[in-house]
Coordinates of C-alpha atoms in Angstrom, one line a residue:
X1 CA -40.3 18.4 -14.8
X2 CA -39.5 16.4 -11.7
X3 CA -36.4 14.3 -12.4
X4 CA -36.8 10.5 -12.7
X5 CA -33.8 8.7 -11.4
X6 CA -31.8 6.3 -13.6
X7 CA -28.3 5.0 -13.4
X8 CA -27.9 2.5 -16.2
X9 CA -25.7 2.9 -19.3
X10 CA -28.3 3.7 -21.9
X11 CA -29.9 6.7 -20.2
X12 CA -26.5 7.9 -18.9
X13 CA -25.8 8.3 -22.5
X14 CA -29.0 10.3 -22.9
X15 CA -28.9 12.4 -19.8
X16 CA -25.2 13.2 -19.8
X17 CA -24.8 14.0 -23.4
X18 CA -22.3 11.3 -24.2
X19 CA -23.3 10.1 -27.7
X20 CA -23.3 6.5 -28.8
X21 CA -20.7 7.3 -31.3
X22 CA -18.4 8.8 -28.7
X23 CA -18.7 5.7 -26.5
X24 CA -18.5 2.9 -29.0
X25 CA -19.1 2.0 -32.6
X26 CA -20.6 4.2 -35.3
X27 CA -24.3 3.8 -34.5
X28 CA -25.5 3.4 -38.1
X29 CA -23.7 2.0 -41.1
X30 CA -26.6 0.9 -43.2
X31 CA -28.9 2.4 -45.8
X32 CA -32.6 1.6 -46.3
X33 CA -34.8 -1.1 -44.9
X34 CA -37.2 -2.1 -42.2
X35 CA -37.1 -1.6 -38.4
X36 CA -35.9 -4.4 -36.1
X37 CA -38.2 -5.7 -33.4
X38 CA -37.4 -5.4 -29.7
X39 CA -37.1 -8.7 -27.7
X40 CA -40.6 -9.6 -26.6
X41 CA -42.3 -7.9 -29.6
X42 CA -44.3 -9.6 -32.4
X43 CA -42.2 -10.1 -35.5
X44 CA -45.2 -9.1 -37.8
X45 CA -45.4 -5.5 -36.5
X46 CA -42.2 -3.5 -37.2
X47 CA -43.7 -0.1 -36.3
X48 CA -41.8 1.4 -33.3
X49 CA -44.8 3.3 -32.1
X50 CA -46.7 0.0 -31.7
X51 CA -44.1 -2.0 -29.9
X52 CA -45.6 -4.2 -27.2
X53 CA -44.1 -4.8 -23.7
X54 CA -40.4 -5.5 -23.6
X55 CA -39.6 -8.6 -21.5
X56 CA -37.1 -7.2 -19.0
X57 CA -36.3 -10.6 -17.6
X58 CA -34.6 -11.7 -20.8
X59 CA -31.0 -12.8 -20.5
X60 CA -28.3 -12.3 -23.2
X61 CA -29.1 -15.7 -24.7
X62 CA -32.8 -14.7 -24.7
X63 CA -32.1 -11.5 -26.6
X64 CA -29.9 -13.4 -29.1
X65 CA -32.8 -15.8 -29.7
X66 CA -35.3 -12.9 -30.1
X67 CA -32.9 -11.1 -32.5
X68 CA -32.3 -14.1 -34.9
X69 CA -32.4 -12.8 -38.5
X70 CA -30.6 -9.6 -37.6
X71 CA -26.8 -9.0 -37.9
X72 CA -25.0 -8.9 -34.6
X73 CA -22.4 -6.1 -34.4
X74 CA -19.1 -7.0 -32.7
X75 CA -18.2 -4.4 -30.0
X76 CA -15.6 -4.3 -27.2
X77 CA -18.2 -3.7 -24.6
X78 CA -19.1 -6.3 -22.0
X79 CA -22.8 -6.8 -21.0
X80 CA -23.9 -5.3 -24.2
X81 CA -25.3 -6.6 -27.6
X82 CA -25.9 -4.6 -30.7
X83 CA -27.7 -5.4 -34.0
X84 CA -28.5 -4.0 -37.4
X85 CA -30.1 -5.1 -40.6
X86 CA -27.8 -4.8 -43.6
X87 CA -30.5 -3.0 -45.6
X88 CA -31.7 -0.8 -42.8
X89 CA -30.9 2.6 -41.3
X90 CA -32.0 1.3 -37.9
X91 CA -29.7 -0.1 -35.2
X92 CA -30.6 -1.5 -31.8
X93 CA -28.5 -2.1 -28.7
X94 CA -29.1 -3.9 -25.4
X95 CA -27.4 -3.4 -22.0
X96 CA -27.5 -6.0 -19.3
X97 CA -27.0 -5.9 -15.5
X98 CA -26.5 -9.1 -13.5
X99 CA -27.3 -11.0 -16.7
X100 CA -30.7 -9.5 -17.2
X101 CA -31.8 -6.9 -19.8
X102 CA -31.6 -3.4 -18.3
X103 CA -32.0 -1.1 -21.3
X104 CA -32.6 -1.0 -25.1
X105 CA -31.6 1.7 -27.5
X106 CA -33.2 1.9 -31.0
X107 CA -31.8 4.3 -33.6
X108 CA -33.6 5.2 -36.8
X109 CA -32.4 7.5 -39.6
X110 CA -34.5 10.7 -40.2
X111 CA -34.3 13.7 -42.5
X112 CA -33.5 16.5 -40.1
X113 CA -32.5 17.3 -36.5
X114 CA -35.2 18.5 -34.2
X115 CA -37.9 16.3 -35.6
X116 CA -37.7 13.6 -32.8
X117 CA -41.2 12.7 -31.5
X118 CA -42.4 9.7 -29.7
X119 CA -46.0 8.6 -30.0
X120 CA -47.4 5.5 -28.4
X121 CA -50.7 4.8 -26.7
X122 CA -50.4 4.6 -22.9
X123 CA -47.1 6.5 -22.6
X124 CA -47.2 9.8 -20.7
X125 CA -44.8 12.5 -21.5
X126 CA -42.9 13.9 -18.5
X127 CA -41.1 16.7 -20.2
X128 CA -37.6 17.5 -21.4
X129 CA -34.4 16.8 -19.5
X130 CA -32.8 20.1 -18.3
X131 CA -30.3 21.5 -20.8
X132 CA -31.0 18.8 -23.5
X133 CA -33.5 18.0 -26.2
X134 CA -34.2 14.6 -24.6
X135 CA -37.9 13.9 -23.9
X136 CA -39.0 11.5 -21.2
X137 CA -42.1 9.2 -21.4
X138 CA -43.3 6.3 -19.3
X139 CA -46.0 3.7 -19.2
X140 CA -47.1 1.7 -16.2
X141 CA -48.9 -0.8 -18.5
X142 CA -45.7 -1.5 -20.5
X143 CA -43.5 -1.3 -17.4
X144 CA -41.1 1.0 -19.3
X145 CA -39.6 4.4 -19.5
X146 CA -38.6 5.9 -22.8
X147 CA -36.2 8.8 -23.5
X148 CA -36.4 10.1 -27.1
X149 CA -33.8 12.4 -28.7
X150 CA -32.1 13.3 -31.9
X151 CA -28.5 12.3 -32.5
X152 CA -26.3 13.7 -35.3
X153 CA -23.5 11.4 -36.3
X154 CA -20.0 12.4 -37.4
X155 CA -21.0 12.0 -41.0
X156 CA -23.8 14.6 -40.6
X157 CA -26.7 12.1 -40.7
X158 CA -29.5 12.5 -38.2
X159 CA -30.9 9.7 -36.2
X160 CA -33.9 9.4 -33.9
X161 CA -33.0 7.5 -30.7
X162 CA -35.3 5.8 -28.3
X163 CA -33.9 4.5 -25.0
X164 CA -36.1 2.0 -23.2
X165 CA -35.6 1.1 -19.5
X166 CA -37.8 -0.7 -16.9
X167 CA -39.8 1.4 -14.5
X168 CA -37.7 -0.1 -11.7
X169 CA -34.7 1.8 -13.0
X170 CA -33.6 5.2 -11.6
X171 CA -33.1 8.1 -13.9
X172 CA -31.0 11.0 -12.7
X173 CA -31.6 14.2 -14.6
X174 CA -28.3 15.8 -15.3
X175 CA -28.1 19.4 -14.0
X176 CA -25.3 20.1 -16.4
X177 CA -23.0 18.4 -18.8
X178 CA -20.0 16.5 -17.4
X179 CA -17.4 18.9 -15.9
X180 CA -14.4 18.8 -13.6
X181 CA -14.2 21.5 -10.9
X182 CA -11.3 22.3 -8.6
X183 CA -12.2 23.7 -5.3
X184 CA -8.6 23.9 -4.0
X185 CA -5.1 23.5 -5.4
X186 CA -2.4 23.7 -2.8
X187 CA 1.3 23.7 -3.8
X188 CA 4.3 23.3 -1.5
X189 CA 7.9 23.1 -2.6
X190 CA 7.6 19.4 -3.3
X191 CA 3.9 18.5 -3.5
X192 CA 0.7 19.7 -5.2
X193 CA -2.7 18.6 -3.9
X194 CA -5.9 18.9 -6.0
X195 CA -9.3 18.8 -4.4
X196 CA -12.4 18.9 -6.6
X197 CA -15.4 17.1 -7.9
X198 CA -16.9 15.8 -11.2
X199 CA -20.2 17.4 -11.9
X200 CA -23.2 16.1 -13.9
X201 CA -22.5 12.4 -13.1
X202 CA -24.7 9.7 -11.7
X203 CA -22.2 6.9 -11.1
X204 CA -18.7 6.2 -9.8
X205 CA -16.0 8.2 -11.8
X206 CA -12.4 7.4 -12.5
X207 CA -10.3 10.6 -12.4
X208 CA -6.9 10.6 -14.0
X209 CA -4.2 13.3 -13.9
X210 CA -1.4 13.5 -16.3
X211 CA 1.3 16.0 -15.4
X212 CA 4.7 17.1 -16.3
X213 CA 7.0 20.1 -16.9
X214 CA 6.4 20.2 -20.7
X215 CA 3.4 22.2 -22.0
X216 CA 2.6 19.4 -24.4
X217 CA 2.8 16.8 -21.5
X218 CA 5.2 14.8 -23.6
X219 CA 7.0 14.0 -20.3
X220 CA 3.8 13.3 -18.5
X221 CA 3.3 11.0 -15.5
X222 CA 0.0 9.7 -14.4
X223 CA -1.9 9.7 -11.1
X224 CA -5.4 8.2 -10.8
X225 CA -8.2 7.9 -8.3
X226 CA -11.9 6.8 -8.1
X227 CA -14.6 8.8 -6.6
X228 CA -18.3 8.3 -5.9
X229 CA -20.6 10.5 -8.0
X230 CA -21.8 12.5 -5.0
X231 CA -18.3 12.8 -3.5
X232 CA -15.2 14.8 -4.4
X233 CA -11.7 13.6 -5.2
X234 CA -8.3 14.4 -3.9
X235 CA -5.2 13.7 -5.9
X236 CA -1.7 14.4 -4.4
X237 CA 1.4 14.7 -6.5
X238 CA 4.6 14.2 -4.5
X239 CA 8.3 14.2 -5.2
X240 CA 8.2 17.4 -7.2
X241 CA 10.9 20.0 -7.7
X242 CA 10.7 23.3 -5.9
X243 CA 9.9 26.6 -7.7
X244 CA 8.9 24.7 -10.9
X245 CA 5.9 25.0 -13.2
X246 CA 4.0 21.8 -13.7
X247 CA 1.4 21.4 -16.5
X248 CA -1.5 19.0 -15.9
X249 CA -4.7 17.7 -17.5
X250 CA -7.6 15.9 -15.7
X251 CA -9.8 13.3 -17.3
X252 CA -13.0 11.9 -15.9
X253 CA -14.1 8.5 -17.3
X254 CA -17.9 7.9 -17.0
X255 CA -19.5 4.7 -18.4
X256 CA -16.7 4.4 -21.0
X257 CA -16.9 8.1 -22.0
X258 CA -14.0 10.5 -21.3
X259 CA -14.3 14.1 -20.4
X260 CA -11.0 16.0 -20.4
X261 CA -10.0 19.5 -19.1
X262 CA -7.7 21.8 -21.0
X263 CA -4.0 21.8 -20.0
X264 CA -3.5 24.0 -16.9
X265 CA -0.5 24.9 -14.8
X266 CA 0.6 25.4 -11.2
X267 CA 4.0 26.4 -9.8
X268 CA 5.5 24.8 -6.7
X269 CA 6.9 27.0 -3.9
X270 CA 10.5 27.8 -3.4
X271 CA 12.2 25.9 -0.6
X272 CA 12.4 27.3 2.9
X273 CA 15.4 29.5 3.8
X274 CA 18.5 27.4 3.7
X275 CA 16.5 24.4 2.3
X276 CA 17.1 22.1 -0.5
X277 CA 15.2 19.0 -2.0
X278 CA 16.7 15.5 -1.9
X279 CA 14.7 12.7 -3.5
X280 CA 11.6 14.9 -3.4
X281 CA 11.9 15.7 0.3
X282 CA 12.9 19.0 1.7
X283 CA 15.9 19.4 4.1
X284 CA 17.5 22.4 5.9
X285 CA 21.1 23.1 6.6
X286 CA 21.3 24.2 10.3
X287 CA 25.0 24.6 10.1
X288 CA 25.6 21.2 11.7
X289 CA 27.3 18.0 10.4
X290 CA 24.1 16.8 8.5
X291 CA 21.0 18.4 7.0
X292 CA 17.6 17.8 8.7
X293 CA 14.3 17.1 7.1
X294 CA 11.6 19.7 7.4
X295 CA 8.8 17.2 8.2
X296 CA 8.4 14.0 10.1
X297 CA 8.4 10.7 8.2
X298 CA 4.9 10.1 6.7
X299 CA 3.9 13.8 7.3
X300 CA 3.1 16.4 4.7
X301 CA 3.5 19.6 6.7
X302 CA 6.0 20.6 9.5
X303 CA 3.1 20.6 12.0
X304 CA 1.9 17.1 11.1
X305 CA 2.7 14.2 13.5
X306 CA 3.5 11.6 10.8
X307 CA 3.5 7.9 11.7
X308 CA 4.6 6.3 14.9
X309 CA 7.3 3.7 14.5
X310 CA 8.8 1.2 16.9
X311 CA 12.6 1.2 16.8
X312 CA 14.1 -0.8 14.0
X313 CA 10.9 -1.7 12.1
X314 CA 10.9 0.2 8.8
X315 CA 7.2 -0.2 7.8
X316 CA 5.5 -0.8 11.2
X317 CA 2.6 1.1 12.5
X318 CA 0.1 -0.1 15.1
X319 CA -2.2 1.1 17.9
X320 CA -0.6 -1.4 20.3
X321 CA 3.0 -0.9 21.4
X322 CA 4.4 -3.5 23.7
X323 CA 7.4 -5.9 23.6
X324 CA 5.5 -8.5 21.7
X325 CA 4.6 -6.0 19.0
X326 CA 8.3 -5.1 18.4
X327 CA 10.4 -7.4 16.3
X328 CA 13.6 -5.8 17.4
X329 CA 13.0 -5.9 21.1
X330 CA 15.4 -8.0 23.3
X331 CA 17.6 -8.4 20.2
X332 CA 21.2 -7.0 19.9
X333 CA 21.2 -5.5 16.4
X334 CA 23.7 -2.6 16.6
X335 CA 23.3 0.8 15.0
X336 CA 20.8 0.7 12.2
X337 CA 21.1 4.1 10.4
X338 CA 21.2 3.6 6.6
X339 CA 20.2 -0.1 6.9
X340 CA 17.0 -0.3 4.9
X341 CA 16.0 -3.5 6.7
X342 CA 15.6 -1.5 9.9
X343 CA 15.9 2.2 9.1
X344 CA 12.4 3.5 8.1
X345 CA 13.8 6.7 6.7
X346 CA 16.2 5.0 4.4
X347 CA 13.6 2.5 3.3
X348 CA 10.9 4.9 2.5
X349 CA 12.8 8.0 1.3
X350 CA 15.8 6.4 -0.3
X351 CA 19.4 5.8 0.5
X352 CA 20.2 9.5 0.6
X353 CA 18.1 9.7 3.9
X354 CA 18.5 7.9 7.2
X355 CA 17.9 8.0 10.9
X356 CA 20.1 10.4 12.8
X357 CA 22.7 9.0 15.2
X358 CA 22.8 9.7 19.0
X359 CA 25.7 12.0 18.3
X360 CA 23.8 14.0 15.7
X361 CA 20.9 14.5 18.1
X362 CA 23.4 15.5 20.8
X363 CA 24.8 18.1 18.4
X364 CA 21.3 19.6 18.1
X365 CA 21.1 19.9 21.9
X366 CA 24.6 21.3 22.3
X367 CA 24.8 23.7 19.3
X368 CA 21.2 24.8 18.5
X369 CA 18.8 27.2 20.2
X370 CA 15.8 25.1 21.3
X371 CA 12.6 27.2 22.0
X372 CA 9.0 26.3 22.6
X373 CA 7.0 27.3 19.5
X374 CA 3.7 26.7 17.7
X375 CA 3.1 26.1 14.0
X376 CA -0.3 25.5 12.5
X377 CA -1.8 25.4 16.0
X378 CA 0.5 22.5 16.9
X379 CA 2.8 23.0 19.9
X380 CA 6.4 21.9 19.6
X381 CA 10.0 23.2 19.6
X382 CA 11.8 25.4 17.1
X383 CA 15.4 24.2 16.5
X384 CA 17.5 27.1 15.3
X385 CA 21.0 26.2 14.1
X386 CA 24.3 28.2 14.4
X387 CA 23.7 29.6 10.9
X388 CA 20.2 31.0 11.8
X389 CA 18.2 28.4 9.8
X390 CA 15.6 26.4 11.6
X391 CA 13.2 23.5 11.6
X392 CA 10.1 22.8 13.7
X393 CA 9.5 19.6 15.7
X394 CA 5.9 19.1 16.6
X395 CA 4.9 17.6 20.0
X396 CA 3.7 14.5 18.3
X397 CA 3.5 12.5 21.6
X398 CA 4.2 8.8 21.6
X399 CA 2.7 5.4 22.2
X400 CA 3.9 3.2 25.1
X401 CA 1.8 0.3 26.3
X402 CA 2.7 -1.3 29.7
X403 CA 2.2 -4.9 30.7
X404 CA -1.4 -4.4 31.6
X405 CA -2.2 -2.9 28.2
X406 CA -2.4 0.7 29.5
X407 CA -1.3 3.3 26.9
X408 CA 0.9 5.6 28.9
X409 CA 0.9 8.5 26.3
X410 CA -1.8 8.8 23.8
X411 CA -1.2 10.9 20.6
X412 CA -3.5 13.9 20.6
X413 CA -2.4 15.5 23.9
X414 CA 0.6 17.2 22.1
X415 CA 2.6 17.7 25.3
X416 CA 5.5 15.4 24.6
X417 CA 7.6 14.0 21.9
X418 CA 9.9 11.1 21.0
X419 CA 12.2 11.1 18.0
X420 CA 14.2 8.0 17.3
X421 CA 17.9 7.8 16.6
X422 CA 19.5 4.8 14.9
X423 CA 21.9 4.2 17.8
X424 CA 21.2 1.2 20.0
X425 CA 21.7 1.2 23.8
X426 CA 21.1 -2.5 24.6
X427 CA 18.8 -5.4 23.6
X428 CA 15.8 -3.5 25.0
X429 CA 16.7 0.2 24.6
X430 CA 17.8 2.7 22.0
X431 CA 18.6 6.4 22.1
X432 CA 15.9 9.0 21.3
X433 CA 15.5 12.8 21.4
X434 CA 12.5 13.3 23.6
X435 CA 10.7 15.6 26.0
X436 CA 7.8 15.4 28.5
X437 CA 5.3 17.9 29.8
X438 CA 7.0 21.2 30.6
X439 CA 10.5 19.7 30.2
X440 CA 13.3 20.5 27.8
X441 CA 14.3 18.1 25.1
X442 CA 17.3 15.8 25.7
X443 CA 18.8 12.6 24.4
X444 CA 18.1 9.5 26.5
X445 CA 17.6 5.7 26.2
X446 CA 14.1 4.6 25.5
X447 CA 12.3 1.2 25.2
X448 CA 12.5 0.0 21.6
X449 CA 8.8 -0.9 21.6
X450 CA 7.6 2.7 22.1
X451 CA 5.9 4.3 19.2
X452 CA 7.9 7.3 18.2
X453 CA 8.4 9.8 15.4
X454 CA 11.2 9.9 12.9
X455 CA 12.9 13.1 11.7
X456 CA 15.4 12.0 9.0
X457 CA 18.8 13.5 8.1
X458 CA 20.8 13.6 4.9
X459 CA 24.5 14.5 4.2

């Protein structure tokens, strides 16, 4: 059968295998009686097979008027009405989109599963949805599509379900039941990144991760994202402990139904040689007076450039770097390392981290071996300390806009670098560890409004 496309709640329930009971109230709580009529039908003909055209233009109030005489079921769902007759085994529910009727579900008790049939003059059977017992019919004359299937409730009773939608709807035939697939799981010493997709869906999906170090997830934390049904999702967990096993469980929420994976595990890597983790961020002891971070601020890997900060603005990032863009330019502030009002490292990574001083950068120049190197196809410099441990500084380039608006150095060339210290030179300049094309790194005064990188330090 060629799939007919549909995205509304009722047939999502049908096509994706999410039963009414799983998504809301118990569908039937009554015993014997007659069948309710659908809005727009004649009240003197209760036979489902002879239902006339459904009026799809009906609003909620219109449906309530048409369903007078039936008991309205209270549910927590918005844009949804449900009714039953106290002496009936039949229940009917209505979904609305933008205030108008979008679908109707009728559930009638029957003796055994597998007996579902739909017979009505003018309706043409299209076949069975792949992997399900749901049969699809449509009628141009009645302007309606019908999906018919059996549903077995938790009490073991079997019900025949008919889901009506207008022909202007789109039905997506589910290739499979809802599932969560991971295409990549990458763990470092302090982060885990999950890349994957939710299969068998026809709408936007909320994906929630709970994770922790306990197998029962009693200590679980939560991370959540939203993805389009044809797109994948990426969830990053940060601030993790090195060489530790984390347990996690993913849940996809689709139209009020939840689909959950089993509890799985992944182990973070050990820290680099001579490295430790402080506030979830890795640092290396080079044998100097302070320990140095292994990545730039706002970077995930040593080869990543991170963000470009003007001096003394802890959350600033822009594509224009000129005196008017820099709130600290032409101001005498003094040294800012550790001051969370001005020090981006201290503000974003916590008080254990800060900008290095001019003297600490000078210590790198005087005591470390500095050699040109490449990591992850990114050129830069390898800084090897007296104790043999090392860090990599990528040639992240820098931003510097002159008075005419010309950007002197554009990130992407990767032939220069500018790493801020927290030491001020004057109202307009501060010290930075920097290099140009084919030149060795050195510490020198730099205009505060330049967009540079930050490599943080910790005691």
